[in-house]
Coordinates of C-alpha atoms and ligand atoms in Angstrom, one line a residue:
X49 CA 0.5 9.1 35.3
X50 CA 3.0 10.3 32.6
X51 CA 2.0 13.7 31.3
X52 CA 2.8 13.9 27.0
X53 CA 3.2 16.9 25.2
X54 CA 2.9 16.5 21.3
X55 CA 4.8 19.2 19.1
X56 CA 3.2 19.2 15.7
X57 CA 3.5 22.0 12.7
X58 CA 0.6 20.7 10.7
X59 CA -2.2 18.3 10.0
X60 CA -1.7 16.2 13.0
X61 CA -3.6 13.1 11.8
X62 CA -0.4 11.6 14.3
X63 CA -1.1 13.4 17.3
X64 CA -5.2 12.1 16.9
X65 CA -4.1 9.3 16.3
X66 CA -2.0 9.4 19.9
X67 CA -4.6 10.9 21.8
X68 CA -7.1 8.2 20.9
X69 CA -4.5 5.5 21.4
X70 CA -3.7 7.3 25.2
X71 CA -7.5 7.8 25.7
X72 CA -8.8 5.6 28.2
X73 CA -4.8 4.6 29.8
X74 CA -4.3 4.9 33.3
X75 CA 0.0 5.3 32.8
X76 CA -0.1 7.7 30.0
X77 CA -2.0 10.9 29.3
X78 CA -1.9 13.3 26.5
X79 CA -2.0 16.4 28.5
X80 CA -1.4 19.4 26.1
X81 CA -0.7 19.8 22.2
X82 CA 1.9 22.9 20.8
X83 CA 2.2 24.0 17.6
X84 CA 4.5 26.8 16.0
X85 CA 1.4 27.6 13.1
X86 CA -1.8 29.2 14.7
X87 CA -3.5 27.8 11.2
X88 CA -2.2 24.5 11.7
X89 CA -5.4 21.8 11.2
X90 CA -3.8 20.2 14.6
X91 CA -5.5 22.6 16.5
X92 CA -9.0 21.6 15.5
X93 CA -8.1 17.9 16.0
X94 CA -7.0 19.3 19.7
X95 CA -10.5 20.9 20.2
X96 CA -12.7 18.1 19.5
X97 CA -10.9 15.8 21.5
X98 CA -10.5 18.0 24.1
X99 CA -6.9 18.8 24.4
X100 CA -5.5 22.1 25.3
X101 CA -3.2 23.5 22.2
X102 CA -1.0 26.9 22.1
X103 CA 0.7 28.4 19.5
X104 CA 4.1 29.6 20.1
X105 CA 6.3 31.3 17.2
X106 CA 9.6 30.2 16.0
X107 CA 11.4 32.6 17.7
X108 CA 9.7 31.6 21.8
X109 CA 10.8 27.9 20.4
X110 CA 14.1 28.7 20.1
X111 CA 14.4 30.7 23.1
X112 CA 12.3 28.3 24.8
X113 CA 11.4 30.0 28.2
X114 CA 8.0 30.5 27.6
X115 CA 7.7 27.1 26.6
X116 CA 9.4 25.1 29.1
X117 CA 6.5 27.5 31.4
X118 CA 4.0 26.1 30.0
X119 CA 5.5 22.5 29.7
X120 CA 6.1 22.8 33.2
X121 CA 2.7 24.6 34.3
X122 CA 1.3 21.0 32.9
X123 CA 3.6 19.1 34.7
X124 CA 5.1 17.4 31.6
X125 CA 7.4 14.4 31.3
X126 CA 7.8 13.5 28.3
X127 CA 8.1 15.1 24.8
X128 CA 7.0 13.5 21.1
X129 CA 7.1 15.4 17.9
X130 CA 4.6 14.3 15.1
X131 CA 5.2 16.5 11.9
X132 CA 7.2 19.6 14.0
X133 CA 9.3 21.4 11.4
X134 CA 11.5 23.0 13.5
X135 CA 14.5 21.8 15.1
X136 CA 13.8 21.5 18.9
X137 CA 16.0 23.8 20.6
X138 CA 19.6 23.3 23.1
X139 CA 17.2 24.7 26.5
X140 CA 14.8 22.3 25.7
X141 CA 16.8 19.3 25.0
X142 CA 18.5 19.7 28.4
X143 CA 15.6 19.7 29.8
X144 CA 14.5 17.0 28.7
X145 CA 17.2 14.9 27.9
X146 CA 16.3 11.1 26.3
X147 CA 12.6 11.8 26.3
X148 CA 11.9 13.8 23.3
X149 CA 10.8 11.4 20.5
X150 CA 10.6 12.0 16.9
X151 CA 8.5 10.4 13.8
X152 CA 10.5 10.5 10.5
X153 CA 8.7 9.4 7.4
X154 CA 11.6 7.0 5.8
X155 CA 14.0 4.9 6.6
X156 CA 16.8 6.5 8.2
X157 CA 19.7 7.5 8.0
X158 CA 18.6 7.7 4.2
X159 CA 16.3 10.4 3.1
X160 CA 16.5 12.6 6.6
X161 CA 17.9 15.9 7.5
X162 CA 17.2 19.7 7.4
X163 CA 14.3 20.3 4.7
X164 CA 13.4 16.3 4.3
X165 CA 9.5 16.1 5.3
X166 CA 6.0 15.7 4.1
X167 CA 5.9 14.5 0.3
X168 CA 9.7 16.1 -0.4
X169 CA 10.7 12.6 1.3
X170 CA 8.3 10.0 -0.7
X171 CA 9.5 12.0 -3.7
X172 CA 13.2 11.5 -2.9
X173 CA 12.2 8.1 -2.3
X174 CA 10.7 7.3 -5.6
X175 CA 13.1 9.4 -7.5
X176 CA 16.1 6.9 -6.4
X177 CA 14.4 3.7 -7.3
X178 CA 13.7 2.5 -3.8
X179 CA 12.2 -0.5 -3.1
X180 CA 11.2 0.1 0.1
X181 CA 10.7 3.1 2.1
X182 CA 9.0 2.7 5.9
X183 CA 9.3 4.8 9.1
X184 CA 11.6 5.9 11.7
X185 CA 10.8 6.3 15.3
X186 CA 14.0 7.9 17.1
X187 CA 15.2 9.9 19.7
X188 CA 15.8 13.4 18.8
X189 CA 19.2 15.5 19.7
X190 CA 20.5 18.7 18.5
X191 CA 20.2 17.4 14.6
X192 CA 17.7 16.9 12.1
X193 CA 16.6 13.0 12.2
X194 CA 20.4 11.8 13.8
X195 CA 18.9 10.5 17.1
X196 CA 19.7 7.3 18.1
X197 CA 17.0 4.6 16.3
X198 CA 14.2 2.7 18.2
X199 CA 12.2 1.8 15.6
X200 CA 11.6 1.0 12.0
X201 CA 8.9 -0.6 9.9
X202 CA 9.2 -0.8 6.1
X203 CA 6.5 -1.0 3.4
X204 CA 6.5 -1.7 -0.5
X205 CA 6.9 1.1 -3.1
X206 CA 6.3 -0.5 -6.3
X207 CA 7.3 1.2 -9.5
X208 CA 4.4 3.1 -10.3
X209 CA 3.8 4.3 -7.0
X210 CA 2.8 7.8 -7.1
X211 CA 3.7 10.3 -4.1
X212 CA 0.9 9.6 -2.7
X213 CA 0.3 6.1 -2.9
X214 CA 3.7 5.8 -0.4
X215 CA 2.7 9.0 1.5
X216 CA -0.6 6.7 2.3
X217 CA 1.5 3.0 2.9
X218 CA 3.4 5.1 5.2
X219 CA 1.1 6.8 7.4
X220 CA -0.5 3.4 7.8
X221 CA 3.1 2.3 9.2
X222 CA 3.0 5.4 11.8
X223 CA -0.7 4.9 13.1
X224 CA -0.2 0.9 13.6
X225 CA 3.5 1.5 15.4
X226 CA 4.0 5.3 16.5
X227 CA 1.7 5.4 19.9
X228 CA 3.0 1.4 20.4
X229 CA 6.4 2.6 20.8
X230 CA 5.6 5.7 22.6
X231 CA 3.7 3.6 25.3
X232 CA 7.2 1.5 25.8
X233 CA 9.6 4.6 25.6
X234 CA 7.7 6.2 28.3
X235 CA 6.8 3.4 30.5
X236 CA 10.5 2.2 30.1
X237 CA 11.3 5.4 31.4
Ligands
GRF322 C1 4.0 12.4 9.2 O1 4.3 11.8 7.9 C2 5.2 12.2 10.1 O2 6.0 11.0 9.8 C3 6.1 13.4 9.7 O3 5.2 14.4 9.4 C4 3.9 13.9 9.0 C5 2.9 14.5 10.0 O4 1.6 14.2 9.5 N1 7.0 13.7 10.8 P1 0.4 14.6 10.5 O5 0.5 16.1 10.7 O6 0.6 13.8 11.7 O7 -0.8 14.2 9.7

């Protein structure tokens, strides 16, 4: 059985989305959910399914010991952020090297990097005339969204396409593909 942690920061419609995905697998469990906001609405999701979830602060992220504790207490192999806003940190990249996976709302490289999520990204989008925006599934190293690629889908955004109209095409993008490409990644592995 592969043990999943999910990092998330906020709403953490993705991680649900996982777990549910994950729920009746005999390869793949989601064991544990960590978030660095004690308010974040992921940690209600985590309850009613049933899924342990911890806060740690910014500060035990970046030093990480107290985290790679815990990751190890629950025997974890394999790391996926879904909406984490902070950058994962050198101690925990090492340890686990090529299996920490990222979501990014858009099609990188464009419209990635330090301060790019949530609607800032659709906005950015629509503000340069894109045709297109989609997401980005990738492996995540010691930079904002500059993992190697393993996956992209693209949707429409049509010229009067609010924020929200491609904040919704998009998220439909990452519930039909994200936990897909998570159950290859890790059973590649
Ligand atoms: C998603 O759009 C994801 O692509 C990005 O952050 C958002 C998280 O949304 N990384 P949720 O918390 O999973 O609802």
């Amino acid at each position: 059985m592969k043990r999943i942690v999910i990092f998330a920061s906020g709403s953490g419609s993705n991680a649900e989305n996982i777990v549910r995905y994950f729920s009746d697998s005999n390869a793949i469990e989601i064991s544990l959910i960590l978030s660095n906001r004690k308010d974040a609405f992921v940690h209600e999701r985590a309850k009613k399914l049933g899924i342990p979830s911890y806060t740690f602060n910014k500060g035990e992220f970046e030093e990480a010991g107290l985290i790679l504790e815990t990751l190890k207490q629950y025997k974890i192999d394999f790391i996926v952020l879904a909406g984490f806003l902070l950058k994962v940190s050198q101690p925990i990249l090492d340890a686990f090297p090529n299996r920490i996976i990222n979501i990014h709302p858009a099609l990188l490289p464009k419209f990635g990097g330090k301060g790019m999520y949530g609607d800032k990204v659709h906005q950015a989008v629509i503000d340069t005339g894109e045709k297109e925006s989609g997401i980005s599934i990738h492996y995540v190293n010691e930079h904002y969204d500059e993992g190697d690629v393993i996956f992209q889908a693209a949707c429409e955004v049509l010229p009067d396409d609010s924020v929200n109209d491609v904040a919704q095409k998009v998220h439909q993008l990452e519930y039909k593909y994200f936990p897909e490409v998570i159950e290859k990644v890790v059973l590649n592995k």
